[in-house]
Amino acid sequence: MFADRAKIIIRSGKGGDGHVSFRREKYVAAGGPDGGDGGRGGDVIFQVDKGLNTLGEYRYSRKFSAGNGEEGGKRRCHGKDGADIILKVPEGTIIRDAASGKIIADMSGENQRMVVLKGGRGGNGNMHYATATMQVPKYAQPGQPAQELEVRLELKVIADVGLVGFPNVGKSTFLSRVSNAEPKIANYHFTTLTPNLGVVDVEGCSGFVIADIPGLIEGASEGAGLGYEFLRHIERTRLLIHLVDAASVEGRDPVEDVFQINRELEKYNPEILKKPQIIAANKIDAMVQTDGENPVERLKKEFEPRGIPVFPVSAVSGQGIRELLYYVQEELRKLPSEPLVFEPEFLPEEALISENLPYTVSVDEKDPHTYIVEGPKIEKMLGYTNLDSEKGFAFFQKFLSTSGILEDLEKAGIQEGDTVRMYGLAFDYYK
């Protein structure tokens, strides 16, 4: 079964606790604290695997966890970091927060690998807490807790051209004729239960990818029929081909079919109708001459004034196919080549550190040009934020502004070029 949706629970690793121990050796009268730091918890990473085309792996396994960091040890031994977990998905997979439905990441284009949940930072061992007045600290810092999130995975295939039409109009036959795809073909409604992809290689032109979207029916945008399950795959295509039955083998009106399909697409997502469209009037080899108006001429009269060209074709005999494909190739050259990539709307770390935790701003006693920002709010933010990603770094900058930290630094007298330190992170201050 083709799996293009899944709901899973992901969990990053807990940071290892810091260790409490003291140096105990012969001839060492007063060995100080030597408890080591805990290891970092593992990250949850999503990565594109070009060899995958479904989300089948996630239909039967629901929970995926990274490794926990190990506790620190004696003699300043650092605990082992927890193992990252890498979840491989097909290109075009969208990761959403299950609760809000907002997009966390779109695994498309240049976004081939992303840390979605960072593991907790390991706690400091008691060796960090020795002072002139507290030479025997019996306290070590616990590791940061793990993060857990339920996410929804949705696969939206990436293709240049989407082939749409009602069931049994010949889409699978057309795809097998024009590409290297080998879809199952039979004379039944909804024979096609998966979006078939094929690479079209036209002589003298660069190839392009075409997707046969399973047949739509009236009411598909509201959930009727199987067609609704695959409407999402049309969103990334750059151009649409309407395949209609010009011979009206099943008594369908090809003109009304185009209007009906467009109504369903508009109800699902009005942006889809902004894509260029082409009509392929199929089954001209089966057309019967009558006294009425030629169906192909009816289609041309109705749609060509709207800027939608009509090509009479036969998927069975191949008639008119070459002319259609050359036209499609020329249209694709005019369109942006990059696939549609959906922007992130939800940052897990933003939700996890929303509570109002305290922090302090102070001047370093040894350097008046260095300012130290500390507190559980800062520690939690840095522990869970992926500063290596553009979105994570933007969140970090927004956090400094909205939390009041920048305002407090200015009140403390910070000047441009001064240094700000936060739990191992240091940066120069500039307005």
Tab-separated table of C-alpha atoms in Angstrom, residues 73-427:
chain	number	residue	atom	x	y	z
A	73	GLY	CA	32.352	9.900	36.027
A	74	LYS	CA	35.110	10.187	38.589
A	75	ARG	CA	38.422	11.832	37.788
A	76	ARG	CA	36.753	14.436	35.595
A	77	CYS	CA	35.590	11.815	33.098
A	78	HIS	CA	33.032	13.160	30.662
A	79	GLY	CA	29.942	11.024	30.116
A	80	LYS	CA	29.426	9.551	26.661
A	81	ASP	CA	27.117	11.517	24.349
A	82	GLY	CA	23.842	9.879	23.400
A	83	ALA	CA	23.501	8.567	19.853
A	84	ASP	CA	21.576	10.710	17.366
A	85	ILE	CA	18.657	9.078	15.584
A	86	ILE	CA	18.407	9.719	11.841
A	87	LEU	CA	14.950	9.308	10.325
A	88	LYS	CA	15.141	8.903	6.550
A	89	VAL	CA	12.257	10.225	4.469
A	90	PRO	CA	11.541	10.684	0.757
A	91	GLU	CA	12.243	14.062	-0.801
A	92	GLY	CA	9.111	16.197	-0.602
A	93	THR	CA	8.149	15.119	2.929
A	94	ILE	CA	6.600	17.831	5.087
A	95	ILE	CA	6.963	17.551	8.876
A	96	ARG	CA	4.117	19.166	10.839
A	97	ASP	CA	3.429	19.645	14.534
A	98	ALA	CA	0.537	17.220	15.082
A	99	ALA	CA	-1.245	19.458	17.594
A	100	SER	CA	-1.271	22.731	15.632
A	101	GLY	CA	-0.811	21.443	12.089
A	102	LYS	CA	1.951	24.018	11.533
A	103	ILE	CA	4.935	23.164	9.333
A	104	ILE	CA	8.192	22.401	11.142
A	105	ALA	CA	10.212	21.535	8.023
A	106	ASP	CA	9.806	20.800	4.331
A	107	MET	CA	12.406	18.231	3.275
A	108	SER	CA	12.771	19.575	-0.258
A	109	GLY	CA	15.197	21.625	-2.343
A	110	GLU	CA	18.343	22.432	-0.390
A	111	ASN	CA	16.844	21.237	2.901
A	112	GLN	CA	18.136	17.666	2.798
A	113	ARG	CA	18.973	17.236	6.497
A	114	MET	CA	17.506	18.946	9.562
A	115	VAL	CA	17.780	18.669	13.323
A	116	VAL	CA	14.153	18.802	14.485
A	117	LEU	CA	14.711	18.108	18.199
A	118	LYS	CA	18.013	18.774	19.951
A	119	GLY	CA	19.126	16.500	22.739
A	120	GLY	CA	19.420	17.883	26.255
A	121	ARG	CA	22.738	19.320	27.329
A	122	GLY	CA	24.739	17.327	29.855
A	123	GLY	CA	24.945	18.634	33.428
A	124	ASN	CA	28.127	20.008	34.957
A	125	GLY	CA	30.024	17.844	37.437
A	126	ASN	CA	30.850	19.140	40.908
A	127	MET	CA	34.367	20.103	39.764
A	128	HIS	CA	32.784	23.296	38.368
A	129	TYR	CA	31.361	24.444	41.694
A	130	ALA	CA	34.430	24.705	43.895
A	131	THR	CA	34.955	28.241	45.254
A	132	ALA	CA	37.104	29.838	47.918
A	133	THR	CA	34.237	29.488	50.370
A	134	MET	CA	32.837	26.159	49.098
A	135	GLN	CA	35.777	23.813	48.593
A	136	VAL	CA	33.801	20.589	48.971
A	137	PRO	CA	30.727	21.025	46.724
A	138	LYS	CA	28.407	18.047	47.031
A	139	TYR	CA	26.227	19.213	44.187
A	140	ALA	CA	26.299	18.448	40.465
A	141	GLN	CA	23.993	19.735	37.778
A	142	PRO	CA	21.373	17.359	36.348
A	143	GLY	CA	21.242	16.937	32.598
A	144	GLN	CA	18.548	18.712	30.613
A	145	PRO	CA	15.422	16.601	30.095
A	146	ALA	CA	14.514	15.055	26.761
A	147	GLN	CA	12.097	16.740	24.372
A	148	GLU	CA	9.130	14.801	22.987
A	149	LEU	CA	6.875	15.835	20.151
A	150	GLU	CA	4.154	14.224	18.076
A	151	VAL	CA	4.597	15.057	14.403
A	152	ARG	CA	2.654	14.370	11.242
A	153	LEU	CA	4.535	13.410	8.092
A	154	GLU	CA	3.031	14.193	4.696
A	155	LEU	CA	4.603	13.319	1.366
A	156	LYS	CA	3.932	15.768	-1.471
A	157	VAL	CA	5.636	14.346	-4.550
A	158	ILE	CA	7.957	16.591	-6.536
A	159	ALA	CA	7.148	16.564	-10.245
A	160	ASP	CA	7.278	19.151	-13.036
A	161	VAL	CA	3.910	18.198	-14.507
A	162	GLY	CA	0.743	16.935	-12.833
A	163	LEU	CA	-1.579	14.771	-14.920
A	164	VAL	CA	-5.159	15.212	-13.698
A	165	GLY	CA	-8.519	13.938	-14.835
A	166	PHE	CA	-11.503	11.805	-13.908
A	167	PRO	CA	-11.106	8.036	-13.495
A	168	ASN	CA	-10.820	5.950	-16.631
A	169	VAL	CA	-9.903	8.766	-19.038
A	170	GLY	CA	-6.588	7.086	-19.900
A	171	LYS	CA	-4.048	8.767	-17.600
A	172	SER	CA	-2.107	5.572	-16.869
A	173	THR	CA	-2.002	4.657	-20.568
A	174	PHE	CA	-0.830	8.198	-21.387
A	175	LEU	CA	1.919	8.037	-18.729
A	176	SER	CA	3.155	4.657	-19.973
A	177	ARG	CA	3.220	6.030	-23.540
A	178	VAL	CA	5.218	9.205	-22.791
A	179	SER	CA	7.591	8.039	-20.050
A	180	ASN	CA	9.552	5.191	-18.516
A	181	ALA	CA	6.808	4.501	-15.953
A	182	GLU	CA	5.022	1.162	-15.911
A	183	PRO	CA	1.694	1.806	-14.165
A	184	LYS	CA	-0.928	-0.904	-13.837
A	185	ILE	CA	-3.603	-0.374	-16.485
A	186	ALA	CA	-7.131	-1.749	-16.410
A	187	ASN	CA	-10.615	-0.618	-17.320
A	188	TYR	CA	-11.860	0.069	-13.788
A	189	HIS	CA	-12.389	3.230	-11.782
A	190	PHE	CA	-9.529	3.899	-9.350
A	191	THR	CA	-7.246	1.259	-10.820
A	192	THR	CA	-4.495	3.771	-10.012
A	193	LEU	CA	-4.185	3.933	-6.234
A	194	THR	CA	-0.783	5.636	-6.085
A	195	PRO	CA	0.702	8.758	-7.715
A	196	ASN	CA	2.850	7.224	-10.474
A	197	LEU	CA	5.953	9.159	-11.494
A	198	GLY	CA	7.614	8.932	-14.896
A	199	VAL	CA	10.538	10.711	-16.574
A	200	VAL	CA	9.667	12.064	-20.017
A	201	ASP	CA	12.676	12.115	-22.354
A	202	VAL	CA	11.817	14.039	-25.538
A	203	GLU	CA	14.377	13.929	-28.336
A	204	GLY	CA	16.227	17.228	-28.535
A	205	CYS	CA	14.898	18.440	-25.173
A	206	SER	CA	15.828	18.040	-21.534
A	207	GLY	CA	13.671	15.543	-19.665
A	208	PHE	CA	11.004	16.358	-17.111
A	209	VAL	CA	9.082	14.461	-14.430
A	210	ILE	CA	5.357	13.843	-14.812
A	211	ALA	CA	3.043	12.593	-12.045
A	212	ASP	CA	-0.164	10.683	-12.730
A	213	ILE	CA	-2.475	11.830	-9.929
A	214	PRO	CA	-5.153	9.175	-9.205
A	215	GLY	CA	-8.547	10.018	-10.696
A	216	LEU	CA	-10.577	12.728	-8.983
A	217	ILE	CA	-14.338	12.662	-8.566
A	218	GLU	CA	-16.915	15.277	-7.711
A	219	GLY	CA	-16.639	16.144	-4.014
A	220	ALA	CA	-12.982	15.053	-3.781
A	221	SER	CA	-11.976	18.315	-2.068
A	222	GLU	CA	-14.447	17.530	0.731
A	223	GLY	CA	-13.105	14.028	1.192
A	224	ALA	CA	-15.262	12.052	-1.227
A	225	GLY	CA	-13.575	9.182	-3.047
A	226	LEU	CA	-9.926	8.238	-3.156
A	227	GLY	CA	-8.947	11.277	-5.217
A	228	TYR	CA	-8.860	13.505	-2.132
A	229	GLU	CA	-6.028	11.429	-0.676
A	230	PHE	CA	-3.756	12.585	-3.496
A	231	LEU	CA	-4.725	16.219	-4.046
A	232	ARG	CA	-1.702	17.308	-2.003
A	233	HIS	CA	0.618	15.902	-4.666
A	234	ILE	CA	-0.563	18.496	-7.190
A	235	GLU	CA	0.676	21.398	-5.069
A	236	ARG	CA	4.352	21.086	-6.034
A	237	THR	CA	3.853	20.628	-9.785
A	238	ARG	CA	4.713	23.519	-12.086
A	239	LEU	CA	2.165	22.792	-14.805
A	240	LEU	CA	-1.059	20.782	-15.112
A	241	ILE	CA	-2.285	18.595	-17.970
A	242	HIS	CA	-6.024	17.920	-17.962
A	243	LEU	CA	-6.634	14.603	-19.659
A	244	VAL	CA	-10.236	14.314	-20.859
A	245	ASP	CA	-12.127	11.639	-22.800
A	246	ALA	CA	-12.887	13.390	-26.088
A	247	ALA	CA	-14.725	10.294	-27.372
A	248	SER	CA	-17.108	10.308	-24.370
A	249	VAL	CA	-16.693	6.518	-24.104
A	250	GLU	CA	-18.529	6.574	-20.750
A	251	GLY	CA	-20.898	9.357	-21.685
A	252	ARG	CA	-18.888	12.115	-19.973
A	253	ASP	CA	-18.865	15.688	-21.275
A	254	PRO	CA	-15.152	16.647	-21.683
A	255	VAL	CA	-15.855	20.392	-21.339
A	256	GLU	CA	-17.747	19.940	-18.078
A	257	ASP	CA	-15.015	17.574	-16.839
A	258	VAL	CA	-12.390	20.331	-17.052
A	259	PHE	CA	-14.633	22.781	-15.195
A	260	GLN	CA	-15.426	20.185	-12.528
A	261	ILE	CA	-11.781	19.237	-11.933
A	262	ASN	CA	-10.849	22.909	-11.609
A	263	ARG	CA	-13.665	23.449	-9.099
A	264	GLU	CA	-12.303	20.606	-6.968
A	265	LEU	CA	-8.758	21.985	-7.191
A	266	GLU	CA	-9.933	25.478	-6.245
A	267	LYS	CA	-11.823	24.178	-3.210
A	268	TYR	CA	-8.725	22.324	-2.049
A	269	ASN	CA	-6.221	25.133	-2.698
A	270	PRO	CA	-7.003	28.183	-4.900
A	271	GLU	CA	-3.261	28.667	-5.560
A	272	ILE	CA	-3.276	25.546	-7.740
A	273	LEU	CA	-5.372	27.296	-10.396
A	274	LYS	CA	-2.593	29.854	-10.883
A	275	LYS	CA	-0.471	27.142	-12.493
A	276	PRO	CA	-0.400	26.977	-16.325
A	277	GLN	CA	-2.824	24.382	-17.709
A	278	ILE	CA	-2.975	22.334	-20.899
A	279	ILE	CA	-5.859	20.163	-22.078
A	280	ALA	CA	-5.099	16.811	-23.720
A	281	ALA	CA	-8.232	15.618	-25.545
A	282	ASN	CA	-7.600	11.854	-25.388
A	283	LYS	CA	-9.121	8.897	-27.240
A	284	ILE	CA	-9.480	10.709	-30.585
A	285	ASP	CA	-8.917	7.305	-32.208
A	286	ALA	CA	-12.268	6.200	-30.726
A	287	MET	CA	-14.255	9.298	-31.713
A	288	VAL	CA	-17.380	8.629	-33.801
A	289	GLN	CA	-18.418	11.169	-36.431
A	290	THR	CA	-21.816	12.690	-35.644
A	291	ASP	CA	-23.870	15.616	-36.861
A	292	GLY	CA	-23.058	17.483	-33.641
A	293	GLU	CA	-20.059	19.744	-33.001
A	294	ASN	CA	-16.663	18.029	-32.808
A	295	PRO	CA	-15.704	17.608	-29.069
A	296	VAL	CA	-12.161	18.831	-29.722
A	297	GLU	CA	-13.493	21.976	-31.398
A	298	ARG	CA	-15.852	22.521	-28.450
A	299	LEU	CA	-12.898	22.295	-26.062
A	300	LYS	CA	-10.849	24.737	-28.139
A	301	LYS	CA	-13.721	27.210	-28.429
A	302	GLU	CA	-14.297	27.124	-24.648
A	303	PHE	CA	-10.753	27.111	-23.270
A	304	GLU	CA	-8.272	28.534	-25.773
A	305	PRO	CA	-9.692	32.088	-25.320
A	306	ARG	CA	-8.898	31.567	-21.601
A	307	GLY	CA	-5.249	30.862	-22.459
A	308	ILE	CA	-5.520	27.066	-22.063
A	309	PRO	CA	-4.326	25.290	-25.246
A	310	VAL	CA	-6.017	22.064	-26.387
A	311	PHE	CA	-4.139	19.150	-27.987
A	312	PRO	CA	-6.011	16.219	-29.571
A	313	VAL	CA	-4.130	13.019	-28.677
A	314	SER	CA	-4.453	9.255	-28.561
A	315	ALA	CA	-2.601	7.573	-25.694
A	316	VAL	CA	-3.170	4.209	-27.421
A	317	SER	CA	-1.818	5.043	-30.898
A	318	GLY	CA	0.518	7.879	-29.931
A	319	GLN	CA	-1.151	10.379	-32.252
A	320	GLY	CA	-0.503	14.011	-31.242
A	321	ILE	CA	1.682	13.024	-28.248
A	322	ARG	CA	4.948	14.438	-29.619
A	323	GLU	CA	3.446	17.866	-30.343
A	324	LEU	CA	1.985	18.008	-26.826
A	325	LEU	CA	5.284	17.056	-25.144
A	326	TYR	CA	7.299	19.634	-27.100
A	327	TYR	CA	4.824	22.313	-26.061
A	328	VAL	CA	5.039	21.216	-22.409
A	329	GLN	CA	8.848	21.332	-22.584
A	330	GLU	CA	8.791	24.900	-23.949
A	331	GLU	CA	6.353	26.020	-21.241
A	332	LEU	CA	8.514	24.492	-18.485
A	333	ARG	CA	11.502	26.464	-19.754
A	334	LYS	CA	9.590	29.681	-19.059
A	335	LEU	CA	8.691	28.675	-15.509
A	336	PRO	CA	10.892	28.759	-12.370
A	337	SER	CA	12.824	25.490	-12.142
A	338	GLU	CA	12.919	25.253	-8.369
A	339	PRO	CA	10.139	23.181	-6.754
A	340	LEU	CA	7.723	24.818	-4.348
A	341	VAL	CA	9.170	24.602	-0.827
A	342	PHE	CA	6.885	25.390	2.108
A	343	GLU	CA	8.230	27.775	4.739
A	344	PRO	CA	8.510	26.627	8.387
A	345	GLU	CA	5.757	27.922	10.672
A	346	PHE	CA	6.618	26.193	13.963
A	347	LEU	CA	9.819	25.957	15.983
A	348	PRO	CA	9.783	23.201	18.641
A	349	GLU	CA	12.243	25.131	20.799
A	350	GLU	CA	10.004	28.208	20.804
A	351	ALA	CA	7.144	26.215	22.313
A	352	LEU	CA	9.404	24.501	24.831
A	353	ILE	CA	10.879	27.653	26.395
A	354	SER	CA	7.803	29.862	26.388
A	355	GLU	CA	7.474	29.945	30.156
A	356	ASN	CA	8.684	33.007	32.046
A	357	LEU	CA	11.935	31.863	33.702
A	358	PRO	CA	14.357	34.281	35.411
A	359	TYR	CA	17.757	35.419	34.179
A	360	THR	CA	20.480	37.856	35.322
A	361	VAL	CA	22.734	40.320	33.477
A	362	SER	CA	26.091	41.215	35.079
A	363	VAL	CA	29.496	42.678	34.177
A	364	ASP	CA	32.529	40.374	34.329
A	365	GLU	CA	34.673	41.355	37.322
A	366	LYS	CA	37.884	40.774	35.341
A	367	ASP	CA	36.814	42.520	32.115
A	368	PRO	CA	34.462	45.539	32.135
A	369	HIS	CA	33.771	45.013	28.407
A	370	THR	CA	32.325	41.521	28.927
A	371	TYR	CA	28.734	40.990	30.041
A	372	ILE	CA	27.436	37.696	31.406
A	373	VAL	CA	23.825	36.576	30.969
A	374	GLU	CA	22.798	33.590	33.107
A	375	GLY	CA	19.692	31.868	34.387
A	376	PRO	CA	17.487	28.833	33.721
A	377	LYS	CA	15.712	30.576	30.840
A	378	ILE	CA	18.998	31.164	28.991
A	379	GLU	CA	20.320	27.719	29.748
A	380	LYS	CA	17.150	26.074	28.510
A	381	MET	CA	17.047	28.164	25.338
A	382	LEU	CA	20.654	27.392	24.396
A	383	GLY	CA	20.244	23.736	25.228
A	384	TYR	CA	17.294	23.273	22.883
A	385	THR	CA	18.027	25.707	20.039
A	386	ASN	CA	19.900	24.634	16.919
A	387	LEU	CA	22.008	27.734	16.281
A	388	ASP	CA	23.577	26.132	13.198
A	389	SER	CA	20.299	26.446	11.286
A	390	GLU	CA	19.163	29.754	9.797
A	391	LYS	CA	15.752	29.447	11.431
A	392	GLY	CA	17.261	28.543	14.812
A	393	PHE	CA	19.646	31.498	14.740
A	394	ALA	CA	16.784	33.838	13.763
A	395	PHE	CA	14.833	32.512	16.742
A	396	PHE	CA	17.854	33.164	19.001
A	397	GLN	CA	17.980	36.809	17.844
A	398	LYS	CA	14.235	37.208	18.323
A	399	PHE	CA	14.536	35.638	21.786
A	400	LEU	CA	17.163	38.191	22.868
A	401	SER	CA	14.885	41.021	21.800
A	402	THR	CA	11.474	39.824	23.021
A	403	SER	CA	12.703	38.478	26.368
A	404	GLY	CA	14.092	41.890	27.359
A	405	ILE	CA	17.740	40.730	27.457
A	406	LEU	CA	18.974	43.330	24.946
A	407	GLU	CA	17.190	46.078	26.851
A	408	ASP	CA	18.741	44.927	30.132
A	409	LEU	CA	22.211	44.805	28.552
A	410	GLU	CA	21.810	48.398	27.398
A	411	LYS	CA	20.683	49.444	30.884
A	412	ALA	CA	23.834	47.783	32.263
A	413	GLY	CA	25.922	50.026	29.982
A	414	ILE	CA	26.932	47.708	27.136
A	415	GLN	CA	28.574	49.399	24.133
A	416	GLU	CA	29.058	48.274	20.536
A	417	GLY	CA	31.961	45.807	20.288
A	418	ASP	CA	31.573	44.574	23.884
A	419	THR	CA	31.309	40.813	24.436
A	420	VAL	CA	28.254	38.925	25.680
A	421	ARG	CA	28.769	35.485	27.261
A	422	MET	CA	26.036	32.903	27.785
A	423	TYR	CA	26.960	29.439	29.033
A	424	GLY	CA	29.865	28.834	26.664
A	425	LEU	CA	28.463	30.985	23.846
A	426	ALA	CA	30.184	34.331	23.245
A	427	PHE	CA	29.391	37.025	20.682
